[in-house]
CSV table of C-alpha atoms in Angstrom, one decimal:
chain,number,residue,atom,x,y,z
A,1,MET,CA,131.3,8.1,-7.2
A,2,ARG,CA,131.8,10.8,-4.6
A,3,LEU,CA,130.5,10.3,-1.0
A,4,MET,CA,128.8,13.3,0.8
A,5,VAL,CA,130.4,14.1,4.1
A,6,VAL,CA,127.8,15.0,6.8
A,7,THR,CA,129.1,17.6,9.1
A,8,GLU,CA,128.2,17.8,12.8
A,9,PRO,CA,126.3,21.1,12.4
A,10,ALA,CA,124.0,19.4,9.9
A,11,VAL,CA,123.5,16.5,12.1
A,12,GLU,CA,122.6,18.8,15.0
A,13,ALA,CA,120.2,20.8,12.8
A,14,ALA,CA,118.4,17.6,11.7
A,15,ARG,CA,118.1,16.5,15.3
A,16,ILE,CA,116.6,19.8,16.4
A,17,ALA,CA,114.2,19.7,13.4
A,18,ALA,CA,113.2,16.2,14.4
A,19,GLU,CA,112.6,17.1,18.0
A,20,THR,CA,110.7,20.2,17.0
A,21,ALA,CA,108.5,18.2,14.7
A,22,SER,CA,107.9,15.7,17.5
A,23,HIS,CA,107.1,18.4,20.0
A,24,ASN,CA,104.8,20.1,17.6
A,25,ALA,CA,103.1,16.8,17.0
A,26,GLU,CA,102.7,16.3,20.8
A,27,VAL,CA,101.3,19.9,21.2
A,28,THR,CA,98.9,19.3,18.4
A,29,ALA,CA,97.8,16.1,19.9
A,30,TYR,CA,97.3,17.8,23.3
A,31,VAL,CA,95.4,20.7,21.8
A,32,ALA,CA,93.2,18.3,19.9
A,33,ALA,CA,92.6,16.2,23.1
A,34,GLY,CA,91.9,19.4,25.0
A,35,ALA,CA,89.5,20.7,22.4
A,36,ALA,CA,87.8,17.3,22.4
A,37,PHE,CA,87.6,17.4,26.2
A,38,LEU,CA,86.3,20.9,26.3
A,39,ALA,CA,83.7,20.0,23.6
A,40,LEU,CA,82.7,17.0,25.8
A,41,VAL,CA,82.5,19.2,28.9
A,42,GLY,CA,80.4,21.7,26.9
A,43,THR,CA,78.1,19.0,25.7
A,44,VAL,CA,77.7,17.6,29.3
A,45,VAL,CA,77.1,21.1,30.7
A,46,THR,CA,74.6,21.9,28.0
A,47,SER,CA,72.9,18.6,28.6
A,48,VAL,CA,72.8,19.2,32.4
A,49,ASN,CA,71.5,22.7,31.9
A,50,SER,CA,68.9,21.4,29.5
A,51,VAL,CA,67.7,18.9,32.0
A,52,ARG,CA,67.6,21.5,34.7
A,53,ILE,CA,65.7,23.9,32.5
A,54,ALA,CA,63.3,21.1,31.5
A,55,LYS,CA,62.7,20.2,35.1
A,56,LYS,CA,62.2,23.8,36.1
A,57,THR,CA,59.8,24.3,33.2
A,58,SER,CA,58.0,21.1,34.2
A,59,LEU,CA,57.7,22.3,37.8
A,60,ILE,CA,56.5,25.7,36.7
A,61,SER,CA,54.0,24.1,34.3
A,62,LYS,CA,52.8,21.8,37.1
A,63,GLU,CA,52.5,24.7,39.5
A,64,ILE,CA,50.5,26.7,37.0
A,65,GLY,CA,48.3,23.7,36.3
A,66,ASP,CA,47.7,23.1,40.0
A,67,LYS,CA,46.8,26.7,40.5
A,68,ASN,CA,44.4,26.6,37.5
A,69,VAL,CA,42.8,23.5,38.9
A,70,GLN,CA,42.5,25.1,42.4
A,71,SER,CA,41.0,28.2,40.8
A,72,LEU,CA,38.5,26.2,38.8
A,73,GLU,CA,37.5,24.2,41.8
A,74,LYS,CA,37.1,27.5,43.9
A,75,ARG,CA,35.1,29.0,41.0
A,76,ARG,CA,32.8,25.9,40.9
A,77,LEU,CA,32.4,26.1,44.7
A,78,ILE,CA,31.4,29.8,44.6
A,79,ASP,CA,29.1,29.2,41.6
A,80,THR,CA,27.4,26.4,43.6
A,81,ILE,CA,27.1,28.5,46.7
A,82,SER,CA,25.8,31.5,44.8
A,83,SER,CA,23.2,29.3,43.1
A,84,GLN,CA,22.1,28.0,46.5
A,85,ARG,CA,22.0,31.6,47.9
A,86,ILE,CA,19.7,32.7,45.1
A,87,MET,CA,17.4,29.8,45.8
A,88,TRP,CA,17.5,30.8,49.5
A,89,ILE,CA,16.7,34.4,48.7
A,90,ASN,CA,13.7,33.5,46.5
A,91,SER,CA,12.5,31.1,49.2
A,92,ILE,CA,12.7,33.5,52.1
A,93,ARG,CA,11.2,36.3,50.0
A,94,LYS,CA,8.2,34.2,49.4
A,95,GLU,CA,7.8,33.5,53.2
A,96,PHE,CA,8.2,37.3,53.9
A,97,VAL,CA,5.4,38.1,51.4
A,98,ASP,CA,3.2,35.4,52.8
A,99,PHE,CA,3.6,36.5,56.4
A,100,ASN,CA,3.1,40.2,55.6
A,101,LYS,CA,-0.1,39.5,53.5
A,102,VAL,CA,-1.8,37.2,56.1
A,103,SER,CA,-0.9,39.4,59.1
A,104,HIS,CA,-2.2,42.5,57.3
A,105,THR,CA,-5.5,40.8,56.4
A,106,TYR,CA,-5.8,39.3,59.9
A,107,MET,CA,-5.5,42.8,61.5
A,108,MET,CA,-7.9,44.4,59.0
A,109,GLU,CA,-10.5,41.7,59.7
A,110,LYS,CA,-10.0,42.0,63.4
A,111,PHE,CA,-10.6,45.7,63.4
A,112,SER,CA,-13.5,45.3,61.1
A,113,ILE,CA,-15.2,43.1,63.8
A,114,LEU,CA,-14.2,45.5,66.6
A,115,SER,CA,-15.9,48.2,64.6
A,116,GLY,CA,-19.2,46.2,64.7
A,117,ASN,CA,-19.0,44.5,61.3
A,118,ASN,CA,-19.6,40.8,60.7
A,119,SER,CA,-17.0,38.6,59.2
A,120,ASN,CA,-16.6,34.9,58.2
A,121,TYR,CA,-12.8,35.1,58.4
A,122,ASP,CA,-11.3,32.1,60.1
A,123,PHE,CA,-9.0,33.7,62.6
A,124,GLY,CA,-7.8,30.5,64.2
A,125,GLU,CA,-6.7,28.9,60.9
A,126,GLN,CA,-5.0,32.1,59.7
A,127,TYR,CA,-3.2,32.6,63.0
A,128,GLN,CA,-1.8,29.1,62.9
A,129,HIS,CA,-0.8,29.7,59.3
A,130,MET,CA,1.2,32.8,60.4
A,131,VAL,CA,2.9,30.9,63.2
A,132,ALA,CA,3.9,28.2,60.7
A,133,VAL,CA,5.3,30.8,58.2
A,134,LYS,CA,7.2,32.5,61.0
A,135,ASN,CA,8.7,29.2,62.1
A,136,HIS,CA,9.8,28.5,58.5
A,137,ILE,CA,11.4,32.0,58.3
A,138,GLU,CA,13.3,31.2,61.6
A,139,LEU,CA,14.7,28.0,60.1
A,140,LEU,CA,15.9,29.9,57.0
A,141,LEU,CA,17.6,32.7,58.9
A,142,ASN,CA,21.1,32.7,60.4
A,143,PRO,CA,20.5,32.9,64.2
A,144,THR,CA,23.9,34.5,64.8
A,145,GLU,CA,23.1,37.6,62.6
A,146,THR,CA,21.8,40.7,64.4
A,147,PHE,CA,19.2,41.5,61.7
A,148,SER,CA,17.9,38.0,61.8
A,149,THR,CA,17.3,38.0,65.5
A,150,LYS,CA,15.7,41.5,65.3
A,151,LEU,CA,13.4,40.3,62.6
A,152,LEU,CA,12.3,37.3,64.6
A,153,TYR,CA,11.6,39.6,67.5
A,154,CYS,CA,9.4,41.8,65.4
A,155,LEU,CA,7.5,38.8,64.0
A,156,ASP,CA,6.8,37.5,67.5
A,157,LYS,CA,5.6,41.0,68.5
A,158,ILE,CA,3.2,41.1,65.6
A,159,LEU,CA,1.8,37.7,66.5
A,160,ASP,CA,1.4,38.7,70.1
A,161,THR,CA,-0.4,41.9,69.0
A,162,LEU,CA,-2.7,40.0,66.7
A,163,HIS,CA,-3.5,37.4,69.3
A,164,LYS,CA,-4.7,40.0,71.9
A,165,GLU,CA,-8.5,40.2,72.0
A,166,SER,CA,-8.6,44.0,71.7
A,167,GLY,CA,-5.5,44.4,69.5
A,168,ASP,CA,-3.4,47.5,69.2
A,169,LEU,CA,-3.3,49.1,65.8
A,170,ASN,CA,-0.5,51.5,66.6
A,171,GLU,CA,1.7,48.7,68.1
A,172,TYR,CA,0.9,46.5,65.1
A,173,LYS,CA,1.9,49.3,62.6
A,174,GLU,CA,5.1,50.0,64.5
A,175,PHE,CA,6.3,46.4,64.3
A,176,LYS,CA,5.0,45.9,60.8
A,177,ASP,CA,7.0,48.9,59.7
A,178,ALA,CA,10.2,47.6,61.4
A,179,THR,CA,9.6,44.2,59.9
A,180,GLY,CA,9.4,45.5,56.4
A,181,PHE,CA,12.6,47.5,56.8
A,182,ILE,CA,14.6,44.6,58.2
A,183,GLN,CA,13.2,42.3,55.4
A,184,GLN,CA,14.4,44.7,52.8
A,185,VAL,CA,17.9,45.0,54.4
A,186,ILE,CA,18.3,41.2,54.6
A,187,LEU,CA,17.3,40.6,50.9
A,188,LYS,CA,19.4,43.5,49.5
A,189,ALA,CA,22.4,42.6,51.7
A,190,GLU,CA,22.3,39.0,50.5
A,191,TRP,CA,22.2,40.1,46.9
A,192,ARG,CA,25.3,42.3,47.6
A,193,ARG,CA,27.0,39.3,49.2
A,194,ILE,CA,26.4,37.2,46.0
A,195,LYS,CA,27.8,40.0,43.8
A,196,LYS,CA,31.0,40.4,45.9
A,197,GLU,CA,31.6,36.6,46.2
A,198,THR,CA,31.1,36.2,42.4
A,199,GLU,CA,33.5,39.0,41.6
A,200,ARG,CA,36.2,37.7,44.0
A,201,GLY,CA,35.7,34.0,43.5
A,202,GLU,CA,35.7,33.4,47.2
A,203,GLN,CA,33.4,33.7,50.2
A,204,ILE,CA,33.4,36.9,52.2
A,205,SER,CA,34.0,36.8,56.0
A,206,THR,CA,31.4,37.2,58.7
A,207,GLU,CA,32.9,40.6,59.7
A,208,GLU,CA,32.5,41.9,56.1
A,209,MET,CA,29.0,40.6,55.9
A,210,ASN,CA,28.1,42.5,59.0
A,211,LEU,CA,29.5,45.6,57.4
A,212,ILE,CA,27.4,45.0,54.3
A,213,PHE,CA,24.2,44.7,56.5
A,214,LYS,CA,25.0,48.0,58.1
A,215,GLU,CA,25.9,49.6,54.8
A,216,VAL,CA,22.6,48.5,53.1
A,217,ALA,CA,20.5,49.5,56.2
A,218,THR,CA,21.9,53.0,56.3
A,219,GLU,CA,21.4,53.4,52.5
A,220,ILE,CA,17.7,52.4,52.8
A,221,ASN,CA,17.0,54.5,56.0
A,222,GLU,CA,19.7,55.6,58.3
A,223,ILE,CA,17.3,57.1,60.8
A,224,LYS,CA,15.3,53.9,61.1
A,225,TYR,CA,18.5,51.8,61.4
A,226,ASP,CA,19.7,54.0,64.3
A,227,TYR,CA,16.4,53.7,66.0
A,228,LEU,CA,16.1,49.9,65.7
A,229,PHE,CA,19.7,49.0,66.3
A,230,SER,CA,21.2,51.8,68.5
């Protein structure tokens, strides 16, 4: 049997091959570990981003929800206020009609007597009725509004004129005409206020309401507005 003689070059080649294989194994292990680490980092980053996105989405959803709730609450408030304003308009219109009707009848009856005609008209009772209606109108009006104070002034002047024994038809007509104009402005301006507040979903300011009064007044009769409020 013949024995193989291993030369030094062969031994060296085997050693190098073994070292290379070992190095490659280490590199493969490092690469695998690095890949696993990167995958783990990627998973963590993805999870963190997902949590952040979820939180941000939740906050946005909550913010939108809160705004929707606030919007609904504001809308309910405006609807309630508008409903009350409509009731107020109907109530004060009724009082306007009542005062105008009774004061006109009162003046006609008074001048009928001054002309020598007889009448069973109860002046005392009707005058007290007019005073009561005027007081009710005063309670319904806003005392800080120019048109309200002017209207109350005209109503008082009508009552004073009717209360005089002789009466003054021209004076009565002047204040009756002014009263009718101001009543129209107040009613139309309030309807315009309701329309604007309903469209916007919020109450308008006092300054804007004053502009609405002026706008409506000039639309109805600019000359009369200038005469009464200049």
